[in-house]
Amino acid sequence: MENVAKKIWSVVVIIMAIFIIYGGINHFIKPEFYIPFVPSFLGFKTVIIYVSGVVEIGIGLLLLIKKYRGVGAFSLLVLMLVFLPIHIWDIFSDTPAIGSHQAALIRLPIQLVFIGIAWKLKNIYFNKN
């Protein structure tokens, strides 16, 4: 049974890597989509979008390289925790960045699932060497 779980998490880490790389690439393809997610009190919104895209791509690549998977898993957890307040803020916003209050309410539990997955991956791969 342990072997099956190990295989499942090996697949999950690859899926998360692909997902985060895809998200990072989208920061460059559709930066205007991400602008509403940047809090209004921050300047240089486009720069923030591009930097976060680079960070996401970098984390995804770390997850794909076995030697650096632990660092990638830890970084993914930190990133998901950093993004959490944005999704909470979106629920209470008059005009949610994600499009609607219903979408914001759906997005928050998804973010919590991502945090849980990142936590598990961090526990599996971080400080493993």
PDB file of N, CA, C and O in Angstrom, residues 89-107:
ATOM      1  N   TRP A  89      -9.598  37.986   0.359  1.00  0.00           N
ATOM      2  CA  TRP A  89      -9.958  39.372   0.050  1.00  0.00           C
ATOM      3  C   TRP A  89     -10.989  39.406  -1.082  1.00  0.00           C
ATOM      4  O   TRP A  89     -11.935  40.190  -1.049  1.00  0.00           O
ATOM      5  N   ASP A  90     -10.817  38.552  -2.057  1.00  0.00           N
ATOM      6  CA  ASP A  90     -11.697  38.514  -3.226  1.00  0.00           C
ATOM      7  C   ASP A  90     -13.141  38.197  -2.834  1.00  0.00           C
ATOM      8  O   ASP A  90     -14.079  38.715  -3.447  1.00  0.00           O
ATOM      9  N   ILE A  91     -13.330  37.382  -1.827  1.00  0.00           N
ATOM     10  CA  ILE A  91     -14.678  37.025  -1.375  1.00  0.00           C
ATOM     11  C   ILE A  91     -15.423  38.256  -0.861  1.00  0.00           C
ATOM     12  O   ILE A  91     -16.617  38.422  -1.096  1.00  0.00           O
ATOM     13  N   PHE A  92     -14.706  39.130  -0.180  1.00  0.00           N
ATOM     14  CA  PHE A  92     -15.339  40.287   0.452  1.00  0.00           C
ATOM     15  C   PHE A  92     -15.290  41.546  -0.412  1.00  0.00           C
ATOM     16  O   PHE A  92     -15.854  42.574  -0.033  1.00  0.00           O
ATOM     17  N   SER A  93     -14.667  41.453  -1.557  1.00  0.00           N
ATOM     18  CA  SER A  93     -14.549  42.596  -2.456  1.00  0.00           C
ATOM     19  C   SER A  93     -15.893  42.892  -3.128  1.00  0.00           C
ATOM     20  O   SER A  93     -16.675  41.986  -3.417  1.00  0.00           O
ATOM     21  N   ASP A  94     -16.141  44.174  -3.375  1.00  0.00           N
ATOM     22  CA  ASP A  94     -17.356  44.559  -4.102  1.00  0.00           C
ATOM     23  C   ASP A  94     -17.350  43.998  -5.518  1.00  0.00           C
ATOM     24  O   ASP A  94     -18.386  43.612  -6.045  1.00  0.00           O
ATOM     25  N   THR A  95     -16.179  43.982  -6.124  1.00  0.00           N
ATOM     26  CA  THR A  95     -16.028  43.425  -7.477  1.00  0.00           C
ATOM     27  C   THR A  95     -14.888  42.411  -7.449  1.00  0.00           C
ATOM     28  O   THR A  95     -13.721  42.769  -7.627  1.00  0.00           O
ATOM     29  N   PRO A  96     -15.188  41.151  -7.192  1.00  0.00           N
ATOM     30  CA  PRO A  96     -14.141  40.130  -7.096  1.00  0.00           C
ATOM     31  C   PRO A  96     -13.297  40.040  -8.364  1.00  0.00           C
ATOM     32  O   PRO A  96     -13.831  40.099  -9.479  1.00  0.00           O
ATOM     33  N   ALA A  97     -12.008  39.923  -8.183  1.00  0.00           N
ATOM     34  CA  ALA A  97     -11.076  39.840  -9.315  1.00  0.00           C
ATOM     35  C   ALA A  97     -11.345  38.609 -10.167  1.00  0.00           C
ATOM     36  O   ALA A  97     -11.147  38.635 -11.383  1.00  0.00           O
ATOM     37  N   ILE A  98     -11.812  37.558  -9.543  1.00  0.00           N
ATOM     38  CA  ILE A  98     -12.045  36.316 -10.276  1.00  0.00           C
ATOM     39  C   ILE A  98     -13.332  36.370 -11.105  1.00  0.00           C
ATOM     40  O   ILE A  98     -13.596  35.494 -11.899  1.00  0.00           O
ATOM     41  N   GLY A  99     -14.142  37.404 -10.912  1.00  0.00           N
ATOM     42  CA  GLY A  99     -15.323  37.593 -11.754  1.00  0.00           C
ATOM     43  C   GLY A  99     -16.633  37.694 -11.008  1.00  0.00           C
ATOM     44  O   GLY A  99     -17.467  38.512 -11.338  1.00  0.00           O
ATOM     45  N   SER A 100     -16.826  36.855 -10.004  1.00  0.00           N
ATOM     46  CA  SER A 100     -18.080  36.899  -9.247  1.00  0.00           C
ATOM     47  C   SER A 100     -17.834  36.401  -7.827  1.00  0.00           C
ATOM     48  O   SER A 100     -16.826  35.755  -7.554  1.00  0.00           O
ATOM     49  N   HIS A 101     -18.778  36.721  -6.950  1.00  0.00           N
ATOM     50  CA  HIS A 101     -18.662  36.230  -5.580  1.00  0.00           C
ATOM     51  C   HIS A 101     -18.769  34.708  -5.538  1.00  0.00           C
ATOM     52  O   HIS A 101     -18.093  34.056  -4.739  1.00  0.00           O
ATOM     53  N   GLN A 102     -19.590  34.145  -6.403  1.00  0.00           N
ATOM     54  CA  GLN A 102     -19.721  32.686  -6.456  1.00  0.00           C
ATOM     55  C   GLN A 102     -18.387  32.041  -6.850  1.00  0.00           C
ATOM     56  O   GLN A 102     -17.948  31.071  -6.233  1.00  0.00           O
ATOM     57  N   ALA A 103     -17.731  32.608  -7.864  1.00  0.00           N
ATOM     58  CA  ALA A 103     -16.426  32.075  -8.282  1.00  0.00           C
ATOM     59  C   ALA A 103     -15.400  32.230  -7.166  1.00  0.00           C
ATOM     60  O   ALA A 103     -14.583  31.334  -6.939  1.00  0.00           O
ATOM     61  N   ALA A 104     -15.448  33.351  -6.455  1.00  0.00           N
ATOM     62  CA  ALA A 104     -14.517  33.570  -5.344  1.00  0.00           C
ATOM     63  C   ALA A 104     -14.753  32.556  -4.227  1.00  0.00           C
ATOM     64  O   ALA A 104     -13.797  32.056  -3.623  1.00  0.00           O
ATOM     65  N   LEU A 105     -16.015  32.241  -3.968  1.00  0.00           N
ATOM     66  CA  LEU A 105     -16.338  31.251  -2.937  1.00  0.00           C
ATOM     67  C   LEU A 105     -15.895  29.852  -3.339  1.00  0.00           C
ATOM     68  O   LEU A 105     -15.540  29.037  -2.490  1.00  0.00           O
ATOM     69  N   ILE A 106     -15.920  29.567  -4.620  1.00  0.00           N
ATOM     70  CA  ILE A 106     -15.448  28.267  -5.116  1.00  0.00           C
ATOM     71  C   ILE A 106     -13.921  28.222  -5.089  1.00  0.00           C
ATOM     72  O   ILE A 106     -13.316  27.215  -4.744  1.00  0.00           O
ATOM     73  N   ARG A 107     -13.292  29.335  -5.418  1.00  0.00           N
ATOM     74  CA  ARG A 107     -11.829  29.398  -5.529  1.00  0.00           C
ATOM     75  C   ARG A 107     -11.134  29.219  -4.183  1.00  0.00           C
ATOM     76  O   ARG A 107     -10.071  28.612  -4.103  1.00  0.00           O
TER      77      ARG A 107
END
